[in-house]
Backbone as numpy.savetxt, mean C-alpha at the origin, in Angstrom:
# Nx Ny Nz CAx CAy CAz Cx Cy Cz
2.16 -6.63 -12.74 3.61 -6.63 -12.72 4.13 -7.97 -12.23
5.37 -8.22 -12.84 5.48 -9.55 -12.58 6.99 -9.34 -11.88
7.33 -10.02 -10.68 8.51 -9.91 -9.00 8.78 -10.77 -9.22
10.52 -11.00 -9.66 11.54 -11.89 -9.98 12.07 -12.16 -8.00
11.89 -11.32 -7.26 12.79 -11.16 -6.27 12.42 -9.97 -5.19
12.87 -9.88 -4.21 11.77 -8.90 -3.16 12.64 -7.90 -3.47
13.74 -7.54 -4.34 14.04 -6.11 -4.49 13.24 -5.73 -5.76
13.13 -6.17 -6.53 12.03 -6.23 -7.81 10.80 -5.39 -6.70
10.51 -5.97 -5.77 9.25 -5.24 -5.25 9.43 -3.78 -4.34
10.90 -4.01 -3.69 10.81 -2.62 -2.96 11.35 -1.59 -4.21
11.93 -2.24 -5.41 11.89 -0.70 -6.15 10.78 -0.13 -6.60
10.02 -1.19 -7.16 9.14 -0.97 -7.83 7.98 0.23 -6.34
7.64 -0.47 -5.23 7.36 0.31 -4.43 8.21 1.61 -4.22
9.25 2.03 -4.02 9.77 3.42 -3.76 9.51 4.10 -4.94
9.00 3.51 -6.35 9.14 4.66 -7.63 7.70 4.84 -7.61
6.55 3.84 -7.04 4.85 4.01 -6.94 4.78 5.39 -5.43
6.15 4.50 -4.56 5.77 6.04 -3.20 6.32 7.52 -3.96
7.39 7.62 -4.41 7.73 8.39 -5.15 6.41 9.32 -6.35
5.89 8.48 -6.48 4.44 8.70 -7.93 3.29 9.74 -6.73
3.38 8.80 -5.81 2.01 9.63 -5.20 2.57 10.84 -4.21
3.84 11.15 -3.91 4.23 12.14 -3.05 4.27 12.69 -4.08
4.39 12.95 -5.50 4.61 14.08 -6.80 3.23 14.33 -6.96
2.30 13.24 -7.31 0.67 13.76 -7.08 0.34 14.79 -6.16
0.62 14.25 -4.71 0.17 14.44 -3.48 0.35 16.64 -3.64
1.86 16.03 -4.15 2.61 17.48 -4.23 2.09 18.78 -4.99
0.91 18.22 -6.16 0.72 19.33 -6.70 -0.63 19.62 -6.53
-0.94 19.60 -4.95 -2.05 19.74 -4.84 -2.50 20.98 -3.92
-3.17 21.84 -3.74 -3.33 22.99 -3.24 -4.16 22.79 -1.96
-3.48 23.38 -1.00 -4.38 23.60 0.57 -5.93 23.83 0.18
-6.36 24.32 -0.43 -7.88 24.33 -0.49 -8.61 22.79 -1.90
-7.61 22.40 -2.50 -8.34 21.33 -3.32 -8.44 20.09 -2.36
-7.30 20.34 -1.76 -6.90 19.04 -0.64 -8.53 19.02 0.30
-9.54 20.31 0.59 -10.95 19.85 1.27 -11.51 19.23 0.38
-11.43 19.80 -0.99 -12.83 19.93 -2.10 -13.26 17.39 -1.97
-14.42 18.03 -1.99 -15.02 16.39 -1.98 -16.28 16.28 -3.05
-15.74 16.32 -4.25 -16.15 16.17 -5.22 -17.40 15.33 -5.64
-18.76 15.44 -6.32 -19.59 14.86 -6.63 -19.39 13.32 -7.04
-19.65 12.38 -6.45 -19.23 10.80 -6.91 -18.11 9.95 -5.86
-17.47 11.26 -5.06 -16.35 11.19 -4.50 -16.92 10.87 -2.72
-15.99 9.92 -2.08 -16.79 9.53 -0.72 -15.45 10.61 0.16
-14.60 10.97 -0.35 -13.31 11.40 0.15 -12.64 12.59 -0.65
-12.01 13.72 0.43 -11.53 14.71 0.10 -10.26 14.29 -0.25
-9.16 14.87 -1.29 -7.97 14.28 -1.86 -7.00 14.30 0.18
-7.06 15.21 1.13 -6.55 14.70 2.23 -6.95 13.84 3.37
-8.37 13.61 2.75 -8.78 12.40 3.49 -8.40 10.83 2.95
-7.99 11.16 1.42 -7.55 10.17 1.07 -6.08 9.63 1.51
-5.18 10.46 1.19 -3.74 10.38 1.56 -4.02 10.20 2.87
-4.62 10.41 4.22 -4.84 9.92 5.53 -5.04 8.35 5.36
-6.20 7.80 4.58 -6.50 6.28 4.69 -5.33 6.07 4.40
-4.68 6.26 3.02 -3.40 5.98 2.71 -2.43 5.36 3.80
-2.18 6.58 4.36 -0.89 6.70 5.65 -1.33 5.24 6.71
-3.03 4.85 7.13 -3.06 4.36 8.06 -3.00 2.84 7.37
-3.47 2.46 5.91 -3.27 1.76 5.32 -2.08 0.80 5.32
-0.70 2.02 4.83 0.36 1.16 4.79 1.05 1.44 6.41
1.05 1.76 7.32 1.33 0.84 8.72 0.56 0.04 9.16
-0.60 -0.43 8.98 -1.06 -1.41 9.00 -0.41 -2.50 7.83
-0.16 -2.25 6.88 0.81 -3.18 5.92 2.07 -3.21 6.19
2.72 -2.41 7.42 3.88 -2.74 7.46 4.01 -3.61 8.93
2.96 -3.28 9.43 2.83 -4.41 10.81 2.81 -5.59 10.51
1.89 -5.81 9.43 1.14 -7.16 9.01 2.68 -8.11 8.66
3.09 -7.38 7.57 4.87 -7.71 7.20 5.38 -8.12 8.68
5.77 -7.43 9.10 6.45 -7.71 10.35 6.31 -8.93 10.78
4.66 -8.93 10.97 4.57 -9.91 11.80 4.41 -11.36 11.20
4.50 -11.31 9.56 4.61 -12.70 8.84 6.14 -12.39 8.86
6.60 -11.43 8.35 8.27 -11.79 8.80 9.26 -12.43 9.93
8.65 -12.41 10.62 8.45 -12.87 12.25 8.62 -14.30 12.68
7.30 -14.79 11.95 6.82 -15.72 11.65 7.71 -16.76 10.30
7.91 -16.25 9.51 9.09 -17.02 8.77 10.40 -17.04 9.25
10.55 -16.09 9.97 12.03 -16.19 10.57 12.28 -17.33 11.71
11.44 -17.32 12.28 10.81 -18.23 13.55 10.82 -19.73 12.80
10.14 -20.10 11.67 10.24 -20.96 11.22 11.47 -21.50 10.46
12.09 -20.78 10.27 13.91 -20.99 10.14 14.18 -21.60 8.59
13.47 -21.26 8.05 13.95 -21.88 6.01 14.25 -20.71 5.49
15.19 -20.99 4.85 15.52 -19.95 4.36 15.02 -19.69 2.36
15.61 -18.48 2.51 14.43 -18.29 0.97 15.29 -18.93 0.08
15.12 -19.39 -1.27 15.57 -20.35 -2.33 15.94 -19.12 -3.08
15.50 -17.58 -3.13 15.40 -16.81 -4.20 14.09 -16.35 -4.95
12.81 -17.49 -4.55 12.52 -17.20 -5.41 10.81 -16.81 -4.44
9.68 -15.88 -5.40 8.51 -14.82 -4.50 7.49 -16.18 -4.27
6.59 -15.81 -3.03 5.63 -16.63 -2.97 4.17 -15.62 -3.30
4.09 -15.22 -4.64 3.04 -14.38 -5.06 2.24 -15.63 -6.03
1.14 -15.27 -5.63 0.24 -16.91 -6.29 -0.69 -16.14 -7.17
-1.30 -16.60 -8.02 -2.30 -16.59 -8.68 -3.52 -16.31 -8.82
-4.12 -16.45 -7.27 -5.05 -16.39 -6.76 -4.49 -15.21 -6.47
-3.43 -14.26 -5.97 -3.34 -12.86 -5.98 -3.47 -12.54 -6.81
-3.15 -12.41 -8.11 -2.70 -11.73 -8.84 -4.14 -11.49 -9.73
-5.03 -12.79 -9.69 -6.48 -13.05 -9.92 -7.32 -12.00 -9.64
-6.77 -11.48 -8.02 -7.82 -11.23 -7.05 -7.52 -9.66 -7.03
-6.26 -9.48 -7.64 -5.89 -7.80 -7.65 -6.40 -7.33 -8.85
-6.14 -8.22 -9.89 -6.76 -8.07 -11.03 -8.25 -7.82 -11.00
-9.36 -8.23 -10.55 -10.73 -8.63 -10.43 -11.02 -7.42 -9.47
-10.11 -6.73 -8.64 -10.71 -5.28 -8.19 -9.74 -4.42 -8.51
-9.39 -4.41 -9.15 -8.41 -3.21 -9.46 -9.29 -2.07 -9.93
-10.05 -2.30 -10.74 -11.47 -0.87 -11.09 -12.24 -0.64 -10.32
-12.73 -1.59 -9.77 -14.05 -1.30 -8.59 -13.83 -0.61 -7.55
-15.00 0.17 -7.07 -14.74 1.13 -6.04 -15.13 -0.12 -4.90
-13.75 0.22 -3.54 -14.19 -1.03 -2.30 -14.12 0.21 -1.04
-15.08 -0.21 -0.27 -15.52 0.04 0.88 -14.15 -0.14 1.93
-13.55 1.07 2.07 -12.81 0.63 3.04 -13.25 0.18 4.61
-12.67 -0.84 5.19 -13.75 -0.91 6.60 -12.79 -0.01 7.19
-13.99 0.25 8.53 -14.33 1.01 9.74 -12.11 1.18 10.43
-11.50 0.23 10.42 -10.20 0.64 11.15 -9.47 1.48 10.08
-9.58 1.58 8.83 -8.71 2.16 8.17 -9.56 3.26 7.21
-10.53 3.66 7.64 -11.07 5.04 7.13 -10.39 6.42 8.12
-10.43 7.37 7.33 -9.77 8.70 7.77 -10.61 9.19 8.43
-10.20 10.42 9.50 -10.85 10.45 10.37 -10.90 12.37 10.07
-10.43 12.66 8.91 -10.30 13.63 8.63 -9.76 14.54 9.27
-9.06 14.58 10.32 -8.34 15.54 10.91 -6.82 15.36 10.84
-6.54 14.63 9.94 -5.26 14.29 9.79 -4.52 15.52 8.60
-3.65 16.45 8.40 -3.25 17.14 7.86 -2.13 16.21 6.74
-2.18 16.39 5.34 -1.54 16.27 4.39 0.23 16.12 4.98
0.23 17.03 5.18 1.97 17.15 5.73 2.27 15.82 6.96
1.15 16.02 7.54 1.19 14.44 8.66 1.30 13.28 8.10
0.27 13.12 7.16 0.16 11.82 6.59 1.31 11.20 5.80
1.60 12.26 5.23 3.06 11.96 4.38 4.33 11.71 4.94
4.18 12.27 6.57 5.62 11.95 7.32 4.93 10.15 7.49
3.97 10.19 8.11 3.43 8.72 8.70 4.08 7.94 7.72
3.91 7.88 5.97 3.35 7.07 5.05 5.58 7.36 5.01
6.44 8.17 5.07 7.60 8.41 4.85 8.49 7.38 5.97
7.74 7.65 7.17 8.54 6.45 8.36 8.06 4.84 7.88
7.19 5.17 7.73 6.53 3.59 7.57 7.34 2.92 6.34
7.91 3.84 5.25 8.91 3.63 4.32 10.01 3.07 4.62
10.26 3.73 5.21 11.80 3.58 5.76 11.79 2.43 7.05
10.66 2.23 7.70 10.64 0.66 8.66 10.67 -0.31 7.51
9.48 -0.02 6.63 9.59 -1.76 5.49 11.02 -1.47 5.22
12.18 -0.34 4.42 13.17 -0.58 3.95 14.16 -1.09 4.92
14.01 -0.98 6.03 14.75 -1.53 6.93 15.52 -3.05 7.05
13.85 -3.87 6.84 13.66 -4.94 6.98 13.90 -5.94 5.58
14.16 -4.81 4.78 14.28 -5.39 3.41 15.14 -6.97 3.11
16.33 -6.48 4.08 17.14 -7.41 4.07 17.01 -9.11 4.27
16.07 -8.69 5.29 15.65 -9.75 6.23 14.11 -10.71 5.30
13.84 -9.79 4.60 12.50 -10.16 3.38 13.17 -11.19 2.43
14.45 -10.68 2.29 14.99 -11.72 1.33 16.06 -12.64 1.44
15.90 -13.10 2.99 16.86 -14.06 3.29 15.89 -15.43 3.97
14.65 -14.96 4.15 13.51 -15.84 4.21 12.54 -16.18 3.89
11.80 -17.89 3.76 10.78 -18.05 3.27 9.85 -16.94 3.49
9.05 -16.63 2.22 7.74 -16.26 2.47 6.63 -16.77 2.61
6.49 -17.63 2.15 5.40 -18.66 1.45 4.41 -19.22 2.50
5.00 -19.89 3.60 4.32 -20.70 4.54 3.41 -19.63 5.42
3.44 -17.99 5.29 2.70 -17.68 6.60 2.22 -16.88 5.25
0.79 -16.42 6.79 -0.30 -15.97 5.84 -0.90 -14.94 6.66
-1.27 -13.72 6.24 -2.85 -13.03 6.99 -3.50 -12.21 5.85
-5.14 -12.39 6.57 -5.99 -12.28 5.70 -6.19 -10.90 5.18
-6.74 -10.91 3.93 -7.04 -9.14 3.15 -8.47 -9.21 3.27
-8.97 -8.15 3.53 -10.61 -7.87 3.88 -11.36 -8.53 1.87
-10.42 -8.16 1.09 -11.54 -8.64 -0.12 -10.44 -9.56 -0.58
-9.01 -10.19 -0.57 -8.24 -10.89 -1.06 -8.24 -12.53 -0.78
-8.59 -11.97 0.81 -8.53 -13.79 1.24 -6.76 -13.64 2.04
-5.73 -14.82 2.16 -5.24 -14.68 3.06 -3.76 -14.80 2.24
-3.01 -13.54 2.01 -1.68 -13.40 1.51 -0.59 -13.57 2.32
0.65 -14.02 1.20 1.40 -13.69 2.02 2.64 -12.45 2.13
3.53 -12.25 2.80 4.65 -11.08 3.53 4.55 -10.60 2.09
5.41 -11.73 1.01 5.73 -10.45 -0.68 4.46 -10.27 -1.33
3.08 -11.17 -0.57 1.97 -10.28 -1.64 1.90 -8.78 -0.68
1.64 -9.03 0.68 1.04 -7.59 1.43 1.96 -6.62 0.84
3.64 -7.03 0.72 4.44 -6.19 0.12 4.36 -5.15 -1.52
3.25 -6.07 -1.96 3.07 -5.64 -3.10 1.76 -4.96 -3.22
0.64 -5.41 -2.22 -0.12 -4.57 -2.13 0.08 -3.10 -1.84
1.41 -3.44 -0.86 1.64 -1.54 -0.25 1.78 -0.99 -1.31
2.59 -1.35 -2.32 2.94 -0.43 -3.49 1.96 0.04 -4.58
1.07 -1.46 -4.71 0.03 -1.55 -5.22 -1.57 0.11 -5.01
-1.46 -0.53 -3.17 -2.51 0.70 -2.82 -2.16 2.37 -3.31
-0.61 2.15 -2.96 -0.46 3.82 -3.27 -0.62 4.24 -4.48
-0.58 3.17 -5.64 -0.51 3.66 -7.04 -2.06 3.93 -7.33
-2.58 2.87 -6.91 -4.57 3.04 -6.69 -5.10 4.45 -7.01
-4.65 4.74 -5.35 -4.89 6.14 -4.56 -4.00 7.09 -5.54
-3.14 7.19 -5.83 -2.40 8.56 -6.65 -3.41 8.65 -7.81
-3.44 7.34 -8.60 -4.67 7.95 -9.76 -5.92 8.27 -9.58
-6.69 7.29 -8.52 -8.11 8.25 -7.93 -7.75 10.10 -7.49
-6.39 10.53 -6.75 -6.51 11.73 -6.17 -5.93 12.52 -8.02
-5.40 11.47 -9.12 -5.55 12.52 -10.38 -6.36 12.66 -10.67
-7.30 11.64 -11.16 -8.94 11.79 -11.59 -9.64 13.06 -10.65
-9.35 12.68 -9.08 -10.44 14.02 -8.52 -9.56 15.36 -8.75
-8.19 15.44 -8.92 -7.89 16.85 -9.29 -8.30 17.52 -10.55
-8.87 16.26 -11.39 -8.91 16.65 -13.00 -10.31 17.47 -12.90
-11.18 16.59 -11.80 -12.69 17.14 -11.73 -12.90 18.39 -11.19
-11.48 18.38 -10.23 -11.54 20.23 -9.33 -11.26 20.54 -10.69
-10.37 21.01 -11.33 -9.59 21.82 -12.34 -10.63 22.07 -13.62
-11.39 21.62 -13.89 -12.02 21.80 -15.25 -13.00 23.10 -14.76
């Protein structure tokens, strides 16, 4: 997808959060255990990584938002999404990745929890929206475990990015309960 502008990215994110709370939604208290052959994760262990995923993506924001604000330029209009992202999202977008050790589920997290978590954490990035697009992005950076080191509108796009991931892995494993 190609981000003219950081509202270009928070819509596009609220219609991907929107995608996986309708997934999430048609899923039954007992499919939500099932952990399917091939599968490292039950569909509510997934929506858990999910949840811890994007507050950790909304900290990360913060704190490059922070950091550009601090540095005092203001934005021209226009995204600092590079190539080398778009390379690097591209080049795993199929592959199955190892989530590390801080952001695996711990499985005791209930579906209905995760979704309030992943619903506030919504509504903090929309908060800040304002403030996303009245400043540089470009100059600050922190690193992605397989990306290398993005910046505020890539992590921004990853959030939207991960949830769309995760909604089609938890269709694929509902397709495998259901047959």
């Amino acid at each position: 997808m190609k981000f003219e502008t950081v509202d270009d990215i928070f819509t596009t994110n609220s219609k991907l959060h929107e995608r996986f709370r309708t997934t999430v939604s048609a899923v039954t208290d007992d499919e939500a255990k099932v952990r399917p052959d091939g599968e490292e994760w039950s569909i509510a262990e997934i929506v858990e990584h999910v949840s811890i995923v994007d507050a950790g993506i909304a900290r990360i924001c913060a704190k490059l938002l922070d950091g550009a604000k601090a540095a005092g330029k203001a934005s021209d209009g226009s995204l600092a999404i590079t190539e080398k992202f778009r390379e690097g999202t591209a080049r795993v977008a199929n592959e199955k990745l190892q989530a590390p050790d801080r952001v695996r589920p711990t499985g005791e997290v209930s579906i209905a929890s995760a979704l309030a978590t992943m619903d506030a954490t919504a509504t903090g990035l929309e908060a800040l929206r304002e403030d996303f697009a009245k400043v540089d992005l470009s100059a600050n950076t922190f690193p992605h475990p397989f990306l290398g080191d993005m910046t505020a509108a890539e992590w921004l796009v990853m959030y939207g990015g991960h949830q769309a991931r995760h909604a089609a892995q938890i269709e694929r494993i509902l397709e495998k309960i259901r047959q």
